[in-house]
Short mmCIF file of C-alpha atoms in Angstrom, two decimals:
data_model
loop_
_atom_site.label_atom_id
_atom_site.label_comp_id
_atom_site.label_asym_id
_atom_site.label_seq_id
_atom_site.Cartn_x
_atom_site.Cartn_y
_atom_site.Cartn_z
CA UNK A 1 86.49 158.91 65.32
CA UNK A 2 83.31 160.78 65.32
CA UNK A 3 79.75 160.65 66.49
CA UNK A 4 76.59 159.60 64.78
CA UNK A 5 74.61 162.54 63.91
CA UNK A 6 71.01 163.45 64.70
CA UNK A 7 68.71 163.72 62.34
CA UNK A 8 66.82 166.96 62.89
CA UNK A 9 65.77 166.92 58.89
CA UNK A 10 65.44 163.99 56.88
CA UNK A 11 68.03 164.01 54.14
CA UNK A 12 67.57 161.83 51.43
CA UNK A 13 70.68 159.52 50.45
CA UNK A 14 72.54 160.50 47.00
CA UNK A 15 72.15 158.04 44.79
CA UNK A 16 74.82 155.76 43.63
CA UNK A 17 76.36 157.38 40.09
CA UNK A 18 75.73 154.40 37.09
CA UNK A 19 79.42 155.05 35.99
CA UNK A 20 81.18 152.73 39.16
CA UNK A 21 83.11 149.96 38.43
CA UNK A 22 81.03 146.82 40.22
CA UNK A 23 82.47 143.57 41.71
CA UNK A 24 81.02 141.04 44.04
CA UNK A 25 77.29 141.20 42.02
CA UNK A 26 76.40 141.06 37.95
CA UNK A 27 74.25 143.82 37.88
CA UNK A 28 74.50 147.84 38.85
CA UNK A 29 73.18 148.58 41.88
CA UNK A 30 70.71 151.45 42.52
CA UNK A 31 69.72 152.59 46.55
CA UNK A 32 66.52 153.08 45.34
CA UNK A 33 66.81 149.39 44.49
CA UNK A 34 67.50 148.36 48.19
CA UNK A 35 64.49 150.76 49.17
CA UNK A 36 63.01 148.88 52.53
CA UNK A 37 66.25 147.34 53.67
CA UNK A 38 68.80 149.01 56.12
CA UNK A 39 71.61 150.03 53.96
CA UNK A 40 75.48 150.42 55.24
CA UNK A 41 77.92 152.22 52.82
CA UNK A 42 81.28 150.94 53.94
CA UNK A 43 83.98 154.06 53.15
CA UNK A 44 87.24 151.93 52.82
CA UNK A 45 90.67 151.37 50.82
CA UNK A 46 92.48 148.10 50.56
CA UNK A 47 95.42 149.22 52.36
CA UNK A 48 94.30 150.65 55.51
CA UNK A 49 94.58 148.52 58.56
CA UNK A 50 91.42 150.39 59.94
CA UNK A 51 89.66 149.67 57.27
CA UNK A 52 90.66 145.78 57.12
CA UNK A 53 89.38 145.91 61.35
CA UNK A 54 85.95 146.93 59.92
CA UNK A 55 85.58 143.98 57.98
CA UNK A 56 85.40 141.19 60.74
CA UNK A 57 82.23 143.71 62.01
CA UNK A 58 80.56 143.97 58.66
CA UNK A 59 80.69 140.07 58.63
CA UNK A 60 79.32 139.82 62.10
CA UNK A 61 76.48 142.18 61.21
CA UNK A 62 75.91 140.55 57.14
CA UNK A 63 75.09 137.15 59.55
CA UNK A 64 72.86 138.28 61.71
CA UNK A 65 70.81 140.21 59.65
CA UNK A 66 71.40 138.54 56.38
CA UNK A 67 67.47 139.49 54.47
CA UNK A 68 66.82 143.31 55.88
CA UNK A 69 70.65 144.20 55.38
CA UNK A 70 72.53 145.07 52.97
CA UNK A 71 76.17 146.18 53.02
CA UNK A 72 77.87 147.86 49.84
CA UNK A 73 81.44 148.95 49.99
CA UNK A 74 82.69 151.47 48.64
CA UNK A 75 86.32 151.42 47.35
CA UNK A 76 87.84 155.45 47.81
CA UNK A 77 91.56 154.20 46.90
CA UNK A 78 94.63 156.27 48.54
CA UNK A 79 97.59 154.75 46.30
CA UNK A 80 97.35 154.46 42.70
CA UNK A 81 97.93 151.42 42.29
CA UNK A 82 94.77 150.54 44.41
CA UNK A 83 92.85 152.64 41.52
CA UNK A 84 93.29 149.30 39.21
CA UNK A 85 90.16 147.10 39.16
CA UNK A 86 92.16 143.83 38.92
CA UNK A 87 94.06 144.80 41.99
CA UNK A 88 91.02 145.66 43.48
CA UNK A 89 89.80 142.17 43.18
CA UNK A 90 92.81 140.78 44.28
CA UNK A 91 92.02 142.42 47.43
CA UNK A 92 88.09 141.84 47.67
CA UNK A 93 89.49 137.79 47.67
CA UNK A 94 92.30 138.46 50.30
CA UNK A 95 89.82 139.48 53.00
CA UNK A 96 87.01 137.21 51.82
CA UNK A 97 84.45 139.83 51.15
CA UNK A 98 80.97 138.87 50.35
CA UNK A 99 79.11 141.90 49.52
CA UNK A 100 78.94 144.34 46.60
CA UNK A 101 82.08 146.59 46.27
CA UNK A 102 81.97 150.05 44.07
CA UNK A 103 85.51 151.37 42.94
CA UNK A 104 85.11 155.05 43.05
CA UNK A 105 88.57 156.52 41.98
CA UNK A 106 86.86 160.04 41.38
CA UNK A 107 85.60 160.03 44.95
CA UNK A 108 82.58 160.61 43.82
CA UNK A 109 80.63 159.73 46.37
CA UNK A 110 83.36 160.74 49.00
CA UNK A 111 82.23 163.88 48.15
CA UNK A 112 78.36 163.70 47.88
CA UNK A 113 78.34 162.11 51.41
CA UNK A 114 80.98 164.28 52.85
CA UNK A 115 83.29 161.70 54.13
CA UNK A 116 86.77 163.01 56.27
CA UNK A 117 88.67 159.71 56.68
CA UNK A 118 88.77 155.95 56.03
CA UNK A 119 87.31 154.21 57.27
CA UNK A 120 83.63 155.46 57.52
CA UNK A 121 80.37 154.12 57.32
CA UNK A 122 77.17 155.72 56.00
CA UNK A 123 74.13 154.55 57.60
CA UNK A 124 70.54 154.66 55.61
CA UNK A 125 66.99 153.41 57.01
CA UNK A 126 64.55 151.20 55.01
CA UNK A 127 62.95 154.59 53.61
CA UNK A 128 65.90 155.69 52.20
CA UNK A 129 67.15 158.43 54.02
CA UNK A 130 70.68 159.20 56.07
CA UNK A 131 70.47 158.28 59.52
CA UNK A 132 73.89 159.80 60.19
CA UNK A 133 78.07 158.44 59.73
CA UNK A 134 79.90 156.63 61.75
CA UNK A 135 84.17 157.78 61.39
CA UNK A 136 86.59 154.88 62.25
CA UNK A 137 86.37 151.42 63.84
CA UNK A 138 85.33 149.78 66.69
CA UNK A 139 81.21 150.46 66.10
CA UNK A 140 79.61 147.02 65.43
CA UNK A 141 77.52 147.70 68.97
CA UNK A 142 76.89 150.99 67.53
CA UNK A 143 75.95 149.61 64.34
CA UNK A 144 73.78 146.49 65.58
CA UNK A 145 71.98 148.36 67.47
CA UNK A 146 71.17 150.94 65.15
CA UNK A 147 70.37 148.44 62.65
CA UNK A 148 67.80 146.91 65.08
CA UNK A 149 65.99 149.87 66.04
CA UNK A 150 65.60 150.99 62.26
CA UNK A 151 64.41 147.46 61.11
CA UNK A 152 62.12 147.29 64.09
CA UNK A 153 60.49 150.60 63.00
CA UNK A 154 60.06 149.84 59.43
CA UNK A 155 58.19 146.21 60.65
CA UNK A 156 55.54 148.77 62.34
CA UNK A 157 55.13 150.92 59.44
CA UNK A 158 55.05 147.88 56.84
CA UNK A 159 58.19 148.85 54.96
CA UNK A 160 60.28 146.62 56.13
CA UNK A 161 61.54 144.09 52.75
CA UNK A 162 62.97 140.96 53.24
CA UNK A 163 65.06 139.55 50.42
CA UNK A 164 68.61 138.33 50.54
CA UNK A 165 71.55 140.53 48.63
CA UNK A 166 72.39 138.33 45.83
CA UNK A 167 76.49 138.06 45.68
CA UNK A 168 78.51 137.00 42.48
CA UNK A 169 82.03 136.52 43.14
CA UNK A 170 85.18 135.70 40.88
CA UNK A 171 87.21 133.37 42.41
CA UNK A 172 90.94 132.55 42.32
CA UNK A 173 92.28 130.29 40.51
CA UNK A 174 93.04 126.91 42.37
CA UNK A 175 97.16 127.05 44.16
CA UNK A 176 98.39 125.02 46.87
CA UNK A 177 99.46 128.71 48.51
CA UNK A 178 96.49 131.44 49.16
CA UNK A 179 97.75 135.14 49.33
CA UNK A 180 101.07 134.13 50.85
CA UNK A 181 101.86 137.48 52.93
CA UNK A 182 105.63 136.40 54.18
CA UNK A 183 108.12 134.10 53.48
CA UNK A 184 111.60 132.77 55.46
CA UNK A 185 114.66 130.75 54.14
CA UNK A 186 117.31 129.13 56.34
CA UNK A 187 119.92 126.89 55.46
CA UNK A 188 117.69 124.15 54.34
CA UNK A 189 113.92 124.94 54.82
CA UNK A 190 111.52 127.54 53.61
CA UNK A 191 108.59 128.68 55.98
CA UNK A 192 105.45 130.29 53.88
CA UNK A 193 102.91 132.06 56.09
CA UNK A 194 100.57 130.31 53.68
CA UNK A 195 98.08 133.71 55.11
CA UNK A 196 95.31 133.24 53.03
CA UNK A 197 94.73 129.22 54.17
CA UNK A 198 95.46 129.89 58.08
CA UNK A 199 98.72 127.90 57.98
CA UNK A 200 102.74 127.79 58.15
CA UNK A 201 104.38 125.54 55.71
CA UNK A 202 107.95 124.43 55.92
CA UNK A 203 109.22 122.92 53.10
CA UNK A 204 112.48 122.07 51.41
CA UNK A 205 114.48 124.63 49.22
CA UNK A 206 112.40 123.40 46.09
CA UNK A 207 109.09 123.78 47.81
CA UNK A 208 108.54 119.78 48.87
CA UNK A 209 106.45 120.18 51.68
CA UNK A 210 108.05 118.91 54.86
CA UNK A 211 105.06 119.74 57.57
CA UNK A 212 102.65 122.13 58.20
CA UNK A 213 101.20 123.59 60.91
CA UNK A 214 97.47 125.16 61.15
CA UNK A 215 94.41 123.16 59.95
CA UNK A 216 93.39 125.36 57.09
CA UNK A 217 90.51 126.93 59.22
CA UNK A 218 91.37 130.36 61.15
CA UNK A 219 91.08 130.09 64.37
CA UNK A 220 92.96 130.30 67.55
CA UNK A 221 94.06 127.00 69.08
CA UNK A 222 97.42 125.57 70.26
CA UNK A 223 98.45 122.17 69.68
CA UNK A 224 100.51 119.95 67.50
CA UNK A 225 100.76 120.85 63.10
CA UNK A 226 97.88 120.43 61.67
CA UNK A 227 95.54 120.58 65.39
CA UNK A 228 96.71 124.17 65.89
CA UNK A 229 94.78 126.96 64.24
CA UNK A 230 95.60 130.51 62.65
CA UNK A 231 94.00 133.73 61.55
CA UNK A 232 95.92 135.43 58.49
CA UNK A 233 99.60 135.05 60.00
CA UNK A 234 102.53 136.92 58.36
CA UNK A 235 105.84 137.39 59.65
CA UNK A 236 108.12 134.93 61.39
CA UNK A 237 111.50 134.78 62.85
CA UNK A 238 113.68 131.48 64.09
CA UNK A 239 115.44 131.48 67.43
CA UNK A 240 117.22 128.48 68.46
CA UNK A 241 114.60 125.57 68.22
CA UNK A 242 111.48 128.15 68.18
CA UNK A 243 109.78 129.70 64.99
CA UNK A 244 107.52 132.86 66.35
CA UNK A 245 104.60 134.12 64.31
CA UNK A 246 103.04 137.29 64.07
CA UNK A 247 99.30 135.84 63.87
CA UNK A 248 97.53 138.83 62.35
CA UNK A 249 94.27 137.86 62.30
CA UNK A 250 94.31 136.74 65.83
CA UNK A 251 96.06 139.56 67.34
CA UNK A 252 98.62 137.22 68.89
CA UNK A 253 102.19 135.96 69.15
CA UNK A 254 102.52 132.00 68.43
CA UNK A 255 105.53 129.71 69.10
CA UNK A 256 106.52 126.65 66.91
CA UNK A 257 108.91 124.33 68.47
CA UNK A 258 109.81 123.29 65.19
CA UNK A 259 111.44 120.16 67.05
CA UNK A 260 108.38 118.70 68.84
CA UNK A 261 106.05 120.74 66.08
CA UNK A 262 104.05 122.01 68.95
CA UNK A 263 102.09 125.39 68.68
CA UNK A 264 101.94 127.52 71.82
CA UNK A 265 100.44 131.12 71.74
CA UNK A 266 103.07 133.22 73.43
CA UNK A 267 101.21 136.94 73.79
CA UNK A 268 97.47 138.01 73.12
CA UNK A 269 93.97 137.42 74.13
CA UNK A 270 92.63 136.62 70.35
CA UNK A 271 91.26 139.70 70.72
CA UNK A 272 92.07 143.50 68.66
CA UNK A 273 93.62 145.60 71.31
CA UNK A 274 92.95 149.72 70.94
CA UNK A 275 94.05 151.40 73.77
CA UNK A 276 97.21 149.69 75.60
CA UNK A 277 99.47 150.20 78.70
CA UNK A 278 103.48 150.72 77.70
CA UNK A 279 103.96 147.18 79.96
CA UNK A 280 102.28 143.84 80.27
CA UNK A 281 103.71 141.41 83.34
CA UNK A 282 101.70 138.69 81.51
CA UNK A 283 101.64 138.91 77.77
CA UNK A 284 98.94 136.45 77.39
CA UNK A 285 96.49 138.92 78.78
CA UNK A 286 97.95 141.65 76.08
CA UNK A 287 96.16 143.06 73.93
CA UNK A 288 97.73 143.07 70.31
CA UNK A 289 96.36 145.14 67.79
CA UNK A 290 97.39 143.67 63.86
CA UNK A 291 101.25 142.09 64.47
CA UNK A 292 102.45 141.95 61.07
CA UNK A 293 105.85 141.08 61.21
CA UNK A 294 108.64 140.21 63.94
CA UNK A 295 112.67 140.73 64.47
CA UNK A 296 114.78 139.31 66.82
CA UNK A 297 117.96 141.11 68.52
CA UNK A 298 119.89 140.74 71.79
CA UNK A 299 117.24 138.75 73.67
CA UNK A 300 114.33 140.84 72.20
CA UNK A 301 111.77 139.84 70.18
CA UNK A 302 110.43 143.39 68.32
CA UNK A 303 107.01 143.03 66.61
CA UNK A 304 105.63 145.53 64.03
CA UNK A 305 102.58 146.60 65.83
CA UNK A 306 100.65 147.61 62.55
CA UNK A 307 97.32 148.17 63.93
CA UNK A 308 98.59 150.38 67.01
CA UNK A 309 101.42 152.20 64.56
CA UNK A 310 104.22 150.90 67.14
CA UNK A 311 106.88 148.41 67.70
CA UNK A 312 106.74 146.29 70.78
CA UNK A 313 108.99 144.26 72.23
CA UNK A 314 109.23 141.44 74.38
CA UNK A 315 111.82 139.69 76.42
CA UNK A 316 112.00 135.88 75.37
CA UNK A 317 114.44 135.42 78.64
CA UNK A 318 111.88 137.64 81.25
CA UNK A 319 108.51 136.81 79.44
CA UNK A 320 107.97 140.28 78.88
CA UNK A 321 106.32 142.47 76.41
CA UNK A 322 105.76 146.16 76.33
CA UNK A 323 105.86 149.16 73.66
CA UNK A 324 108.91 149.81 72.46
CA UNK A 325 108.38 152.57 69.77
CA UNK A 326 105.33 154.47 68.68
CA UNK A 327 103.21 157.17 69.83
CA UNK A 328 100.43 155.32 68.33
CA UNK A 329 99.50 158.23 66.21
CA UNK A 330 99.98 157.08 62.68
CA UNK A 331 102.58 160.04 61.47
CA UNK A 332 105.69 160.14 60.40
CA UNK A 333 107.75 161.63 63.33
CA UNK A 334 111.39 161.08 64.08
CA UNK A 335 113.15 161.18 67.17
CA UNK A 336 113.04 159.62 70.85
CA UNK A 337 111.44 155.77 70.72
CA UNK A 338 108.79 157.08 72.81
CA UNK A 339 107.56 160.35 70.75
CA UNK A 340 108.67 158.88 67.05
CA UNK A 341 105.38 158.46 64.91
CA UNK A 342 104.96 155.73 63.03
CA UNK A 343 102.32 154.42 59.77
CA UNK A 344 101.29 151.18 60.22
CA UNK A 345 104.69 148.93 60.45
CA UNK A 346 104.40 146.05 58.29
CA UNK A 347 107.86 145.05 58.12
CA UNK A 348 110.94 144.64 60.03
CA UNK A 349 114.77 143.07 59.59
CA UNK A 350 117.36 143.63 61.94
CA UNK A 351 121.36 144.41 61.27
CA UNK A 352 124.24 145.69 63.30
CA UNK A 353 122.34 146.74 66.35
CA UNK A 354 119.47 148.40 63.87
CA UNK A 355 115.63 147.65 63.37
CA UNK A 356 114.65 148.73 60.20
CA UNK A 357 111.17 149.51 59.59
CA UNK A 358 108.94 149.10 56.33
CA UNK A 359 105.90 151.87 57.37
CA UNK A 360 103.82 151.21 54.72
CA UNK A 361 101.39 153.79 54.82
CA UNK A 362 104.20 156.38 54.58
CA UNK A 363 105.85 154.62 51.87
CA UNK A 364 109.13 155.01 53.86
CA UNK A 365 111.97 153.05 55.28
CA UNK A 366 112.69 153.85 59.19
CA UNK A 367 115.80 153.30 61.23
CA UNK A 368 115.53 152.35 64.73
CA UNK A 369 119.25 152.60 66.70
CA UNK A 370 118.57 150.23 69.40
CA UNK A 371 120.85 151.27 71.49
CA UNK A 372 120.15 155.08 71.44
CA UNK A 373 116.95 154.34 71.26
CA UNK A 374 116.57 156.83 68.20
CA UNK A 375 114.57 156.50 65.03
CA UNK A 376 115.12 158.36 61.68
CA UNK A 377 113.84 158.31 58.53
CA UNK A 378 115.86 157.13 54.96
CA UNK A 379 113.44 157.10 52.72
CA UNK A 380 109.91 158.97 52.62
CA UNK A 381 108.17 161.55 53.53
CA UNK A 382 104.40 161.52 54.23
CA UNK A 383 101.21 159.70 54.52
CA UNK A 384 100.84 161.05 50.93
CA UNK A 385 103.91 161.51 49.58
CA UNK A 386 104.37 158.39 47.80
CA UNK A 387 105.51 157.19 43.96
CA UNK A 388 108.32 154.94 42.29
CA UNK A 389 111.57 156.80 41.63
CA UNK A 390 115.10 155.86 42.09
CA UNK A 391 117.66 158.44 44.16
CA UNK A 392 118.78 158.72 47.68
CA UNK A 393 117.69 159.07 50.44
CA UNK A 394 114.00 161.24 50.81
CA UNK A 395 114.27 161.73 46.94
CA UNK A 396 113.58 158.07 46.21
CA UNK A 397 109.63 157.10 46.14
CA UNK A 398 108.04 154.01 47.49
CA UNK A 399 104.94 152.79 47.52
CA UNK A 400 103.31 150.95 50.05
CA UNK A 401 106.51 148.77 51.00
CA UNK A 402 105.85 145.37 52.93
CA UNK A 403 109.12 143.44 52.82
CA UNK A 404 112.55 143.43 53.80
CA UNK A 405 115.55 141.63 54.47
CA UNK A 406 119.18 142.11 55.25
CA UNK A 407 122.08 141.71 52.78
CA UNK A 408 125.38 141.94 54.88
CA UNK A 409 127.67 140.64 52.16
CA UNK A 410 126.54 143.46 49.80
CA UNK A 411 125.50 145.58 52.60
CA UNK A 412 122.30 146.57 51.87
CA UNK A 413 118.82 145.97 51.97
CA UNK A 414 116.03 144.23 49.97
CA UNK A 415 112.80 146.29 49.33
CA UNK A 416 109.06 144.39 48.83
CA UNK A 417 107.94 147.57 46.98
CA UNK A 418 104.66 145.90 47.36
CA UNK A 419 102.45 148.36 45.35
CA UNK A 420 104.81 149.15 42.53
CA UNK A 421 105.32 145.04 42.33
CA UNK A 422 109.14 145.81 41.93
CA UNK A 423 112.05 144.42 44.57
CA UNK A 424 114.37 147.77 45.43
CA UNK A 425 117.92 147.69 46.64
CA UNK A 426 119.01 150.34 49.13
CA UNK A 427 122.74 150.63 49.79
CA UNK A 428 122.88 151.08 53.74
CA UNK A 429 126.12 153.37 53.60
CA UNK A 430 124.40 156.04 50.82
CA UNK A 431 120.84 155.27 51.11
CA UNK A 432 120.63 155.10 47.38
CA UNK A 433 117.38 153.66 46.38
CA UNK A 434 117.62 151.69 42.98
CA UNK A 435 114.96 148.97 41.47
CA UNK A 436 116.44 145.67 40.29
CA UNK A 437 115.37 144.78 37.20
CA UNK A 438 114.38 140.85 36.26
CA UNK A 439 112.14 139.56 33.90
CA UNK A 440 109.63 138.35 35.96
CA UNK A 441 106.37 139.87 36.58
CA UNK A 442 105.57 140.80 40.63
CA UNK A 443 102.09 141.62 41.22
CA UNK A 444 101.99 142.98 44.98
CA UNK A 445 104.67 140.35 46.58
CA UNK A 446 104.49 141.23 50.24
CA UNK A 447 107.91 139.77 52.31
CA UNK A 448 111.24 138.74 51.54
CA UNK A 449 114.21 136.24 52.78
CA UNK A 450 117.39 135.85 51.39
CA UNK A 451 119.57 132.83 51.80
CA UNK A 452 123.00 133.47 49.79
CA UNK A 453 122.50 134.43 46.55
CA UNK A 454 118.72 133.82 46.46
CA UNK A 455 116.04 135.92 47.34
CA UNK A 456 112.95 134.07 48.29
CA UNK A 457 109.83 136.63 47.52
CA UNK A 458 106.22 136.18 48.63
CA UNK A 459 104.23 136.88 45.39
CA UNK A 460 101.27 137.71 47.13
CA UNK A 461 98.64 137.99 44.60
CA UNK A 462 99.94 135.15 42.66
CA UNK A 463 100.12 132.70 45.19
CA UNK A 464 103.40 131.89 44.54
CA UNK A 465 106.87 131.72 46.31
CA UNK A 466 109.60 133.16 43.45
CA UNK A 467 113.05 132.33 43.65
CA UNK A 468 115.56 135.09 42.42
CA UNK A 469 119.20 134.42 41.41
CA UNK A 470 120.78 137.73 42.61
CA UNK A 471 124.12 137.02 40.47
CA UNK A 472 122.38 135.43 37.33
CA UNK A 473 118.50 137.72 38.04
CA UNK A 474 116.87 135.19 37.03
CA UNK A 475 113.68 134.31 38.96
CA UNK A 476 111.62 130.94 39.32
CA UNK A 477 108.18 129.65 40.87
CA UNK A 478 108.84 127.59 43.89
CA UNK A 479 107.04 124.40 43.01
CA UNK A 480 104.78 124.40 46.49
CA UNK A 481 103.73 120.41 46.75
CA UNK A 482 102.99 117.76 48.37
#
């Protein structure tokens, strides 16, 4: 995090090269265009967590000053496969953004601004010139109040233009699922965190819909099916009579007593936790920061702490929930529980007194010996040491992984290579990495469950649920209805 600079001497803002790749409006844009506004450029890529916390702030701000602000993102992509202007899309839909976006591949103007890190946000006045940057999340006081004062002093000098930013967006095409992020077969039901519509569906094996819980609107509120409310949830895992929910987007832990089909919010405040104590006594005054997946073991519930770049864990017997794993530096660190680093944890299965880990912005696989309380690494290597290659062990390449599930009959685990689009197979006695090959087309499929012989798949950026034959490989929607 930094500071925002002073401004001794007025530097005028570069100007936006004409060779960007525009989405969200039908023409080029030009600062010289949005001369008399403030202007924020929003430093971001798709897959960062910080980056996706900045968005709820550029929303607050894009409401409350919707004619003398405008906000322009601008897309500085990590992975390749975040390069691709259709993915890019993809992603613009998933988090509902409403204001110009710029893919910049070249880091172009990464470099003409001098930006360090993502996320970041360039600040300009109404005449054009850099106020200063503000490095990492958590500034929308900063921001507003910025934004006021510069407004305010452009009204006095007559500068100050007041014309709305004109948005064209391409919108998906109509599913019953939205951007399903994880998905979770027992014996007769699926559960879809249906992420993009703020609800859990359970439905029968061939995707009849049985119930479903969430109104459609994201929000946080308990209550019965459809009267409860959601924010983005993702992973889920059933113990006895209970389905729990990592609700993302509320930065909470809900309950589904899937026989009374009540929802009850277990841990979290609804609001983005930053800096945390290891213990809570009462988990409903926790502070979660991004849960994006959950495991069960022994008693414990662990939850991938994605935001914070931990695991946490809480006792469903005691009621309690502290950090498990995690220095909260996102690194990739093995080790102790309490030094072992950790990249934003997006996935977790559990097998034979193990947690494995999907640390997505590593690209690696992490092993978490619950009993010695010991993580290593079996795949990856660093925050940018990323790819798709077969081998074993640290010679195999990932990238981005989201999804996993246990296969003790084969013994082995089932990879969500989420941003090569391919489903990986990783023997757990060799740590051989190997892609199984379908004909079917992935694009970004973000969890996994397998019940027998088929793996159930959230297609993510198809809306779809796929059903994969692991004897016969071959794959099929899930009809999602009604």
């Amino acid at each position: 995090m930094g500071k925002i600079m002073g401004e001794p001497t007025r530097i005028r803002a570069p100007e936006l090269p004409d060779n960007l790749e525009w989405f969200n409006t039908d023409q080029t844009l030009t600062l010289a265009s949005q001369r008399g506004k403030v202007v924020l450029l929003d430093f971001w890529s798709y897959c960062s967590i910080n980056c996706m916390h900045v968005m709820p702030d550029l929303r607050y701000l894009e409401r409350k000053y919707p004619e003398t602000l405008t906000v322009i993102g601008i897309h500085s992509p990590k992975f390749e496969n975040e390069r691709l202007g259709p993915q890019l899309q993809k992603a613009i839909n998933r988090h509902h953004i409403r204001h110009p976006v710029a893919n910049d591949p070249g880091f172009q103007l990464w470099r003409a601004y001098g930006i360090k890190a993502w996320p970041s946000t360039i600040f300009i006045d109404p005449e054009g010139f850099v106020v200063g940057v503000l490095r990492g999340e958590g500034r929308r006081k900063q921001l507003d109040e910025l934004i006021a004062k510069h407004t305010a002093a452009a009204q006095e000098k007559g500068v100050l233009v007041r014309s709305p930013m004109p948005v064209t967006l391409q919108p998906e095409p109509e599913s019953t699922l939205s951007f399903p992020g994880k998905v979770l077969a027992t014996r007769s039901n699926l559960y879809i965190a249906d992420s993009g519509r703020n609800r859990v569906l359970e439905t029968h094996h061939d995707g009849k819909i049985r119930r479903i819980f969430g109104s459609g609107t994201g929000g946080m509120l308990d209550g019965i099916e459809t009267a409860a409310m959601f924010d983005n949830p993702q992973g889920m895992v059933i113990v006895g009579d209970f389905l729990y929910i990592a609700d993302t987007g509320n930065h909470a832990l809900r309950r589904i007593h899937l026989k009374s089909g009540e929802v009850m919010t277990l841990a979290g405040t609804g609001k983005q936790g930053r800096y945390v104590a290891d213990n809570f006594r009462e988990p409903l005054d926790a502070q979660l920061n991004s849960p994006w997946d959950l495991g069960y073991h022994e008693g414990n519930l662990y939850i991938a702490m994605a935001g914070q770049h931990q695991i946490w864990r809480m006792n469903l017997n005691h009621q309690a929930i502290e950090r498990y794993a995690g220095s909260g530096r996102e690194d990739i660190v093995d080790g102790p529980t309490d030094r072992a680093g950790f990249a934003q944890p997006s996935g977790l299965a559990v097998h034979d007194g193990r947690l494995y880990v999907m640390d997505s912005e590593t690209s690696a696989i992490r092993e978490v010996h619950l009993t010695q309380n010991l993580v290593r690494t079996l795949v990856g290597k660093g925050l940018f040491d990323f790819g798709d290659r077969s081998g074993v062990g640290l010679e195999a390449r990932l990238q981005h992984p989201l999804g996993i599930t246990v296969d003790a009959e084969r013994n082995a685990l089932w990879i969500a290579d989420t941003y090569n689009s391919k489903i990986k197979r990783i023997d757990m006695q060799t740590s051989e990495v190997s892609a199984f090959k379908f004909s079917f087309q992935l694009n970004e499929p973000g969890g996994l469950s397998l019940y027998r012989n088929k793996l159930f798949i959230a297609n993510t950026n198809e809306h779809q649920i796929v059903a994969l034959d692991l004897q016969t490989r071959m794959a099929e929607v899930v009809n999602v209805r009604e």
